[in-house]
Amino acid sequence: MSYAPDGQQYQPYRPQGQSPQPPYGDQYGQPYGQQPYGSGGGQQQPPGRSQPPYGQQPQYEYAPQDHQEQPEPPRRKSRGKRWVIAGATVLALAGIAALVMNHFEIPPFTDKGSAVSFGQPSAGGGKKNDAQQQAANSKMLMPTGPAADFKNSMTLPDGTHVAVTTLDGKKSGFKGKVWVWAPKEYNDPKFAKSGFPVMIALPGGAGYPSNYWMGTDLGLQTSISKWYAEGKSKPFILAMPVLNPAPDDKGIYWDGSDIPGQPKMGTWLTEDVPDLMKANFRTVKSRDGWAFMGSSTGGFAGLKAVLKHPDKFKAVIASGPDIVPDSSLWKGHDKEKAENNPEVLAKQLIDSKGPDVYLAFQVGDSENNKKTLPDVQKFIATYGNKGPVHTELRVIKGGQHNAKTYVPNMGEGPVQYISKVMEGPVE
């Protein structure tokens, strides 16, 4: 069945007022689709042909009015019209077929799976002297290499790519997928010698085997481009790694931490993923170009990462986050659990007068966990804006515990808050 809007069955085109035409030519050799002589219209029947075509009944008896034979109607125009209709139909069907093949990612109508280099040599390549060529006082870090094997996951309307690679973490020992995206400014000749800030975006929920920020339905990538054009945001490069090493379908998750006896997800997020970005992109040397963002469990992991490593990361946007670690895998490891507790880490940072960090919280007032907002408010009241710990809270009216609530509201405060204190693009 051919496609027609609103689920209607496709009907062949017919000029208004005409009945469907027989599919074959008549027995007298008339062109296909034309009415035979004797079927009406006052046309004279050819000599020697007194009967209408087999199976047809004349609408009325033929009664010639004079002895002049009526001229046969011109057929070129009708035939040309049919060619136009046929051509339009073929083009329409070809367009529908292309859309279907693109939707189901059937080559050559999709570029999914094609190599993406983000301006760098292909995997295994790399310019070894890049890092040596930049000035010693440059704020920008050239890609260190080796180049990762990035494959296109999807292409956005502005031509930018969300690409994916499998990262074999050298420091954590964990191997998993990381999706990346760079704004269109990254390939703009104007910024050819500039390093860009990086935001590591963490999902909530399972966070495995994918990271929901890599999908374009939530609009994170297009929102960053829009916010940058509006002067609200830095043109962040996004790193979107898996958060957990396995599904949490049994209620087990890893708190983005190095839990004894478990995969070192804390090291994966704060060491291996940043190393991947430094190897493949022009980035900012200092911590002023590095931030986290995340929702729910991802918000907790980002918050904890910034407080635990203020020498490497400057800011976080934490949406609907947990405030304390609560994975069942911490059982029997109280010391390590405390070392990954944002409340403990914030107090230590204040006491040590450590580097300034900027924590932008956003929470809906209709979160399914009614403790989320009070817990965040308590954290801010206890540690916020004391010494190096700077905080801001955006309460989303009617906001629920989901990414579709958080993304649009990021542009109304949190992303502006951290962008004011971060750097990039820099040379």
Short mmCIF file of C-alpha atoms in Angstrom, two decimals:
data_model
loop_
_atom_site.label_atom_id
_atom_site.label_comp_id
_atom_site.label_asym_id
_atom_site.label_seq_id
_atom_site.Cartn_x
_atom_site.Cartn_y
_atom_site.Cartn_z
CA MET A 1 0.00 0.00 0.00
CA SER A 2 1.40 3.39 -0.97
CA TYR A 3 1.68 6.15 1.54
CA ALA A 4 -0.85 8.92 1.82
CA PRO A 5 -1.20 11.52 4.59
CA ASP A 6 -3.33 10.71 7.63
CA GLY A 7 -3.26 6.99 6.91
CA GLN A 8 -5.49 7.21 3.85
CA GLN A 9 -5.03 4.63 1.14
CA TYR A 10 -3.40 6.04 -1.98
CA GLN A 11 -5.81 6.55 -4.90
CA PRO A 12 -4.58 7.01 -8.49
CA TYR A 13 -4.92 10.48 -9.90
CA ARG A 14 -7.96 11.12 -12.11
CA PRO A 15 -9.09 14.40 -13.67
CA GLN A 16 -12.28 15.62 -12.05
CA GLY A 17 -15.42 14.00 -13.39
CA GLN A 18 -13.77 11.12 -15.26
CA SER A 19 -14.23 7.48 -14.49
CA PRO A 20 -11.31 5.08 -14.14
CA GLN A 21 -9.87 4.17 -17.54
CA PRO A 22 -9.41 0.58 -18.70
CA PRO A 23 -5.84 -0.55 -18.42
CA TYR A 24 -5.45 -1.66 -22.03
CA GLY A 25 -5.95 -0.13 -25.49
CA ASP A 26 -9.19 -0.88 -27.28
CA GLN A 27 -9.55 -3.35 -30.10
CA TYR A 28 -9.43 -0.55 -32.66
CA GLY A 29 -5.97 0.59 -31.74
CA GLN A 30 -6.92 3.67 -29.77
CA PRO A 31 -4.23 4.97 -27.40
CA TYR A 32 -4.40 3.47 -23.92
CA GLY A 33 -6.63 5.39 -21.54
CA GLN A 34 -8.71 7.14 -24.30
CA GLN A 35 -12.41 6.52 -24.79
CA PRO A 36 -13.16 4.43 -27.93
CA TYR A 37 -15.24 5.70 -30.78
CA GLY A 38 -18.89 5.39 -30.08
CA SER A 39 -18.68 6.00 -26.40
CA GLY A 40 -19.88 9.56 -26.60
CA GLY A 41 -18.59 13.00 -27.38
CA GLY A 42 -20.08 13.14 -30.90
CA GLN A 43 -17.06 11.52 -32.56
CA GLN A 44 -17.65 9.67 -35.84
CA GLN A 45 -17.18 5.91 -35.83
CA PRO A 46 -14.57 4.73 -38.35
CA PRO A 47 -15.89 3.07 -41.49
CA GLY A 48 -16.44 -0.64 -41.21
CA ARG A 49 -16.68 -0.64 -37.44
CA SER A 50 -20.35 -0.80 -36.59
CA GLN A 51 -20.00 -2.32 -33.13
CA PRO A 52 -18.52 -0.80 -30.01
CA PRO A 53 -15.58 -2.56 -28.40
CA TYR A 54 -16.40 -5.89 -26.87
CA GLY A 55 -18.05 -5.62 -23.45
CA GLN A 56 -18.93 -1.92 -23.81
CA GLN A 57 -22.41 -0.50 -24.30
CA PRO A 58 -22.81 2.78 -26.17
CA GLN A 59 -24.30 5.61 -24.18
CA TYR A 60 -26.55 6.52 -27.13
CA GLU A 61 -26.97 5.69 -30.77
CA TYR A 62 -24.63 7.40 -33.19
CA ALA A 63 -26.50 10.00 -35.21
CA PRO A 64 -24.26 11.92 -37.59
CA GLN A 65 -25.39 15.47 -38.21
CA ASP A 66 -23.52 16.00 -41.44
CA HIS A 67 -21.24 14.20 -43.82
CA GLN A 68 -18.02 15.80 -42.63
CA GLU A 69 -15.78 13.56 -40.57
CA GLN A 70 -14.93 15.07 -37.19
CA PRO A 71 -11.20 15.60 -36.71
CA GLU A 72 -9.50 13.31 -34.21
CA PRO A 73 -8.66 15.24 -31.04
CA PRO A 74 -5.01 16.05 -30.61
CA ARG A 75 -3.25 13.49 -28.42
CA ARG A 76 0.11 15.15 -27.83
CA LYS A 77 -1.19 17.34 -25.02
CA SER A 78 -2.92 14.42 -23.27
CA ARG A 79 0.14 12.22 -23.64
CA GLY A 80 2.37 15.01 -22.31
CA LYS A 81 0.08 15.43 -19.33
CA ARG A 82 0.35 11.73 -18.57
CA TRP A 83 4.14 11.94 -18.75
CA VAL A 84 4.11 14.81 -16.27
CA ILE A 85 1.87 12.86 -13.89
CA ALA A 86 4.02 9.75 -14.26
CA GLY A 87 7.20 11.73 -13.65
CA ALA A 88 5.76 13.43 -10.59
CA THR A 89 4.62 10.06 -9.23
CA VAL A 90 8.06 8.54 -9.72
CA LEU A 91 9.72 11.49 -7.99
CA ALA A 92 7.25 11.32 -5.11
CA LEU A 93 7.79 7.59 -4.65
CA ALA A 94 11.57 8.07 -4.83
CA GLY A 95 11.36 10.76 -2.17
CA ILE A 96 9.28 8.55 0.10
CA ALA A 97 11.70 5.66 -0.43
CA ALA A 98 14.66 7.89 0.44
CA LEU A 99 12.98 9.07 3.63
CA VAL A 100 12.17 5.50 4.64
CA MET A 101 15.72 4.33 3.93
CA ASN A 102 17.14 7.27 5.85
CA HIS A 103 14.83 6.54 8.80
CA PHE A 104 15.94 2.94 8.92
CA GLU A 105 19.54 4.00 8.32
CA ILE A 106 19.99 2.14 5.03
CA PRO A 107 23.01 3.35 2.97
CA PRO A 108 23.48 5.40 0.88
CA PHE A 109 20.68 7.52 2.35
CA THR A 110 22.39 7.94 5.74
CA ASP A 111 25.90 8.79 6.85
CA LYS A 112 25.55 6.89 10.11
CA GLY A 113 28.63 4.81 10.74
CA SER A 114 30.91 6.93 8.57
CA ALA A 115 34.19 8.12 10.04
CA VAL A 116 34.25 11.49 11.81
CA SER A 117 37.59 13.13 12.54
CA PHE A 118 36.51 16.54 13.96
CA GLY A 119 39.31 18.07 11.92
CA GLN A 120 41.91 15.56 13.12
CA PRO A 121 43.67 12.75 11.23
CA SER A 122 41.98 9.35 11.22
CA ALA A 123 42.44 6.83 14.01
CA GLY A 124 46.02 5.79 14.47
CA GLY A 125 47.24 9.04 12.98
CA GLY A 126 47.92 12.31 14.68
CA LYS A 127 50.45 15.11 14.42
CA LYS A 128 53.04 14.34 17.04
CA ASN A 129 54.46 17.85 16.95
CA ASP A 130 51.16 19.68 17.49
CA ALA A 131 51.68 20.08 21.22
CA GLN A 132 55.24 21.31 20.65
CA GLN A 133 54.20 23.90 18.07
CA GLN A 134 51.95 25.95 20.32
CA ALA A 135 53.30 28.82 22.35
CA ALA A 136 54.31 28.07 25.91
CA ASN A 137 51.98 30.76 27.26
CA SER A 138 49.00 29.57 25.20
CA LYS A 139 45.79 28.84 27.10
CA MET A 140 44.84 26.35 24.41
CA LEU A 141 45.90 22.71 24.35
CA MET A 142 46.35 21.15 20.93
CA PRO A 143 45.09 17.57 20.46
CA THR A 144 47.65 15.24 21.98
CA GLY A 145 46.61 12.14 20.03
CA PRO A 146 46.31 9.39 19.15
CA ALA A 147 43.11 10.07 17.26
CA ALA A 148 40.17 7.91 18.29
CA ASP A 149 38.08 5.91 15.85
CA PHE A 150 34.90 8.01 15.88
CA LYS A 151 31.86 6.83 13.90
CA ASN A 152 28.95 9.08 13.11
CA SER A 153 25.90 8.40 15.26
CA MET A 154 23.72 11.15 13.82
CA THR A 155 24.02 14.37 11.83
CA LEU A 156 22.27 17.48 13.09
CA PRO A 157 20.52 20.00 10.80
CA ASP A 158 23.46 22.41 11.08
CA GLY A 159 25.82 19.76 9.73
CA THR A 160 27.49 18.92 13.05
CA HIS A 161 27.91 15.32 14.12
CA VAL A 162 27.27 13.29 17.23
CA ALA A 163 29.93 10.58 16.99
CA VAL A 164 30.74 7.56 19.12
CA THR A 165 33.83 5.59 19.99
CA THR A 166 34.68 2.74 22.33
CA LEU A 167 37.18 3.94 24.90
CA ASP A 168 39.51 1.47 26.56
CA GLY A 169 40.21 3.36 29.78
CA LYS A 170 43.91 3.06 30.58
CA LYS A 171 43.58 4.41 34.12
CA SER A 172 40.30 2.84 35.18
CA GLY A 173 40.58 -0.42 33.32
CA PHE A 174 36.98 0.03 32.16
CA LYS A 175 36.02 -0.15 28.50
CA GLY A 176 32.87 1.58 27.31
CA LYS A 177 31.28 3.93 24.82
CA VAL A 178 31.65 7.69 24.70
CA TRP A 179 29.64 9.97 22.42
CA VAL A 180 31.05 13.37 21.47
CA TRP A 181 29.79 16.50 19.77
CA ALA A 182 31.45 19.77 18.79
CA PRO A 183 29.53 22.95 17.90
CA LYS A 184 29.82 24.33 14.39
CA GLU A 185 32.14 27.08 15.68
CA TYR A 186 34.79 24.43 16.29
CA ASN A 187 35.36 24.11 12.53
CA ASP A 188 34.97 27.83 11.86
CA PRO A 189 38.26 29.25 10.47
CA LYS A 190 37.79 32.11 12.92
CA PHE A 191 38.47 29.66 15.78
CA ALA A 192 41.05 27.48 14.04
CA LYS A 193 43.65 28.26 16.70
CA SER A 194 41.28 28.28 19.65
CA GLY A 195 40.74 25.77 22.43
CA PHE A 196 37.14 25.05 23.42
CA PRO A 197 35.61 24.32 26.83
CA VAL A 198 34.42 20.77 27.49
CA MET A 199 31.27 19.71 29.31
CA ILE A 200 30.96 16.08 30.41
CA ALA A 201 27.24 15.30 30.30
CA LEU A 202 25.98 12.45 32.47
CA PRO A 203 22.55 10.79 32.30
CA GLY A 204 20.32 9.55 35.05
CA GLY A 205 18.85 6.09 35.30
CA ALA A 206 20.86 3.17 34.05
CA GLY A 207 23.32 5.23 32.03
CA TYR A 208 24.17 2.01 30.21
CA PRO A 209 24.66 0.88 27.46
CA SER A 210 24.00 4.39 26.17
CA ASN A 211 23.88 7.98 27.39
CA TYR A 212 20.55 9.65 26.64
CA TRP A 213 22.18 13.07 26.08
CA MET A 214 23.60 11.74 22.82
CA GLY A 215 20.10 11.59 21.31
CA THR A 216 18.86 14.75 19.63
CA ASP A 217 15.28 14.44 20.92
CA LEU A 218 16.26 16.21 24.18
CA GLY A 219 17.83 19.05 22.23
CA LEU A 220 20.98 19.51 24.33
CA GLN A 221 23.27 20.05 21.34
CA THR A 222 20.97 22.45 19.49
CA SER A 223 20.27 24.27 22.76
CA ILE A 224 23.97 24.89 23.37
CA SER A 225 24.31 26.35 19.87
CA LYS A 226 21.24 28.50 20.45
CA TRP A 227 22.40 29.69 23.87
CA TYR A 228 25.83 30.55 22.50
CA ALA A 229 24.25 32.61 19.69
CA GLU A 230 22.19 34.42 22.36
CA GLY A 231 25.26 35.15 24.47
CA LYS A 232 24.14 32.88 27.32
CA SER A 233 26.59 30.00 27.03
CA LYS A 234 30.07 28.99 26.07
CA PRO A 235 30.30 26.90 22.88
CA PHE A 236 30.89 23.69 24.82
CA ILE A 237 32.21 20.50 23.30
CA LEU A 238 30.18 17.65 24.77
CA ALA A 239 31.53 14.34 26.07
CA MET A 240 28.72 11.87 26.81
CA PRO A 241 30.08 8.66 28.36
CA VAL A 242 28.21 5.71 29.76
CA LEU A 243 27.71 6.26 33.49
CA ASN A 244 27.52 2.69 34.77
CA PRO A 245 29.44 -0.44 33.76
CA ALA A 246 26.28 -2.55 33.52
CA PRO A 247 22.48 -2.20 33.68
CA ASP A 248 20.93 -1.18 37.00
CA ASP A 249 17.85 -3.29 36.40
CA LYS A 250 18.22 -4.79 39.89
CA GLY A 251 18.50 -1.39 41.54
CA ILE A 252 22.30 -1.55 41.54
CA TYR A 253 24.29 1.48 40.47
CA TRP A 254 27.83 2.65 40.99
CA ASP A 255 27.47 6.32 42.08
CA GLY A 256 30.04 7.35 39.47
CA SER A 257 32.68 6.26 41.99
CA ASP A 258 35.53 3.86 42.59
CA ILE A 259 33.74 1.42 44.87
CA PRO A 260 36.14 -1.26 46.15
CA GLY A 261 35.84 -4.46 44.18
CA GLN A 262 33.88 -2.74 41.39
CA PRO A 263 34.82 -1.12 38.05
CA LYS A 264 36.46 2.24 38.73
CA MET A 265 33.74 4.48 37.32
CA GLY A 266 35.02 7.55 39.19
CA THR A 267 38.39 7.26 37.48
CA TRP A 268 36.66 6.55 34.17
CA LEU A 269 34.68 9.80 34.37
CA THR A 270 37.38 12.10 35.74
CA GLU A 271 40.52 10.69 34.08
CA ASP A 272 39.89 8.53 31.03
CA VAL A 273 37.08 10.57 29.46
CA PRO A 274 38.96 13.91 29.81
CA ASP A 275 42.07 12.23 28.35
CA LEU A 276 40.00 11.16 25.33
CA MET A 277 38.85 14.72 24.76
CA LYS A 278 42.36 16.13 25.11
CA ALA A 279 43.64 13.58 22.61
CA ASN A 280 41.11 14.52 19.92
CA PHE A 281 40.08 18.16 20.39
CA ARG A 282 41.57 21.60 20.89
CA THR A 283 40.72 22.18 24.53
CA VAL A 284 41.49 24.60 27.37
CA LYS A 285 44.63 23.83 29.34
CA SER A 286 43.34 24.88 32.72
CA ARG A 287 40.39 23.68 34.78
CA ASP A 288 38.61 26.88 33.68
CA GLY A 289 37.54 25.04 30.54
CA TRP A 290 36.20 21.87 32.18
CA ALA A 291 32.75 21.25 33.63
CA PHE A 292 30.18 18.56 34.32
CA MET A 293 26.43 18.47 33.92
CA GLY A 294 23.99 15.73 34.74
CA SER A 295 20.54 14.81 35.95
CA SER A 296 19.49 12.58 38.83
CA THR A 297 22.31 10.07 39.47
CA GLY A 298 24.34 11.82 36.78
CA GLY A 299 23.82 15.08 38.67
CA PHE A 300 25.20 13.47 41.81
CA ALA A 301 28.21 12.05 39.92
CA GLY A 302 29.01 15.45 38.38
CA LEU A 303 28.59 17.29 41.67
CA LYS A 304 30.82 14.82 43.47
CA ALA A 305 33.46 14.92 40.69
CA VAL A 306 33.84 18.71 40.87
CA LEU A 307 34.04 18.74 44.68
CA LYS A 308 36.49 15.82 44.72
CA HIS A 309 38.70 17.18 41.93
CA PRO A 310 38.50 20.99 42.08
CA ASP A 311 41.97 21.13 40.55
CA LYS A 312 40.61 19.62 37.32
CA PHE A 313 37.03 20.87 37.08
CA LYS A 314 35.54 24.26 37.85
CA ALA A 315 31.77 23.95 37.57
CA VAL A 316 28.75 21.67 37.40
CA ILE A 317 25.09 21.89 36.50
CA ALA A 318 23.33 19.37 38.74
CA SER A 319 19.67 18.78 37.91
CA GLY A 320 17.49 16.92 40.41
CA PRO A 321 20.57 15.32 41.98
CA ASP A 322 21.07 13.02 44.89
CA ILE A 323 23.18 14.73 47.54
CA VAL A 324 24.79 11.73 49.23
CA PRO A 325 26.01 8.36 47.88
CA ASP A 326 23.44 5.65 48.40
CA SER A 327 24.46 2.67 46.28
CA SER A 328 24.07 -0.70 47.96
CA LEU A 329 27.56 -1.54 46.73
CA TRP A 330 29.05 0.71 49.41
CA LYS A 331 28.14 -1.80 52.10
CA GLY A 332 31.22 -2.53 54.20
CA HIS A 333 33.14 0.41 52.70
CA ASP A 334 32.19 3.33 54.93
CA LYS A 335 35.54 5.10 54.62
CA GLU A 336 35.45 5.10 50.82
CA LYS A 337 31.80 6.09 50.85
CA ALA A 338 32.60 9.19 52.92
CA GLU A 339 35.39 10.08 50.49
CA ASN A 340 32.73 10.32 47.76
CA ASN A 341 30.12 12.22 49.78
CA PRO A 342 29.49 15.76 48.45
CA GLU A 343 28.67 17.02 51.96
CA VAL A 344 32.00 15.78 53.31
CA LEU A 345 33.87 17.02 50.25
CA ALA A 346 32.29 20.50 50.41
CA LYS A 347 33.29 20.86 54.06
CA GLN A 348 36.85 19.76 53.31
CA LEU A 349 37.10 22.25 50.44
CA ILE A 350 35.88 25.10 52.65
CA ASP A 351 38.26 24.16 55.46
CA SER A 352 41.23 23.92 53.11
CA LYS A 353 40.33 27.13 51.29
CA GLY A 354 40.72 25.22 48.07
CA PRO A 355 40.03 26.36 44.48
CA ASP A 356 36.71 28.07 43.76
CA VAL A 357 34.00 25.80 42.39
CA TYR A 358 30.62 26.81 41.00
CA LEU A 359 27.64 24.54 41.62
CA ALA A 360 24.48 25.36 39.67
CA PHE A 361 21.49 23.37 40.92
CA GLN A 362 18.08 23.12 39.31
CA VAL A 363 15.20 21.17 40.79
CA GLY A 364 11.54 20.88 39.84
CA ASP A 365 8.95 21.58 42.50
CA SER A 366 7.05 18.48 41.34
CA GLU A 367 9.90 15.95 41.53
CA ASN A 368 8.71 12.42 42.22
CA ASN A 369 11.15 12.21 45.12
CA LYS A 370 9.81 14.83 47.50
CA LYS A 371 13.12 14.91 49.37
CA THR A 372 15.12 16.14 46.37
CA LEU A 373 14.35 19.85 46.72
CA PRO A 374 14.66 19.98 50.53
CA ASP A 375 17.95 18.06 50.38
CA VAL A 376 19.42 20.47 47.84
CA GLN A 377 18.20 23.47 49.83
CA LYS A 378 19.77 22.05 52.99
CA PHE A 379 23.09 21.49 51.22
CA ILE A 380 23.12 25.07 49.94
CA ALA A 381 22.19 26.46 53.37
CA THR A 382 25.03 24.51 54.99
CA TYR A 383 27.85 24.84 52.45
CA GLY A 384 26.72 27.26 49.76
CA ASN A 385 28.56 30.52 49.18
CA LYS A 386 31.01 29.79 51.96
CA GLY A 387 34.65 30.18 51.03
CA PRO A 388 35.38 28.55 47.66
CA VAL A 389 31.99 26.84 47.33
CA HIS A 390 29.69 28.99 45.21
CA THR A 391 26.11 27.86 44.64
CA GLU A 392 22.97 28.87 42.78
CA LEU A 393 19.55 27.20 42.78
CA ARG A 394 16.82 27.41 40.17
CA VAL A 395 13.49 25.96 41.26
CA ILE A 396 11.47 24.97 38.19
CA LYS A 397 7.78 25.68 38.66
CA GLY A 398 5.85 22.55 37.75
CA GLY A 399 9.14 20.86 36.91
CA GLN A 400 9.34 17.10 37.07
CA HIS A 401 12.20 14.66 37.44
CA ASN A 402 13.13 14.29 33.77
CA ALA A 403 15.57 15.61 31.19
CA LYS A 404 12.84 17.30 29.16
CA THR A 405 12.21 19.54 32.14
CA TYR A 406 15.87 20.26 32.77
CA VAL A 407 17.22 21.13 29.30
CA PRO A 408 15.08 24.21 28.52
CA ASN A 409 15.56 25.56 32.02
CA MET A 410 19.33 25.27 31.82
CA GLY A 411 19.33 28.23 29.49
CA GLU A 412 17.34 30.34 31.94
CA GLY A 413 20.05 30.44 34.59
CA PRO A 414 22.41 27.52 35.23
CA VAL A 415 24.31 27.57 31.94
CA GLN A 416 24.72 31.35 32.20
CA TYR A 417 25.94 31.00 35.77
CA ILE A 418 28.78 28.65 34.94
CA SER A 419 29.61 30.28 31.58
CA LYS A 420 30.44 33.56 33.33
CA VAL A 421 33.29 31.89 35.24
CA MET A 422 34.59 29.56 32.55
CA GLU A 423 36.93 30.24 29.65
CA GLY A 424 36.81 29.51 25.96
CA PRO A 425 37.35 29.71 23.15
CA VAL A 426 40.93 30.70 24.00
CA GLU A 427 44.23 30.86 22.14
#
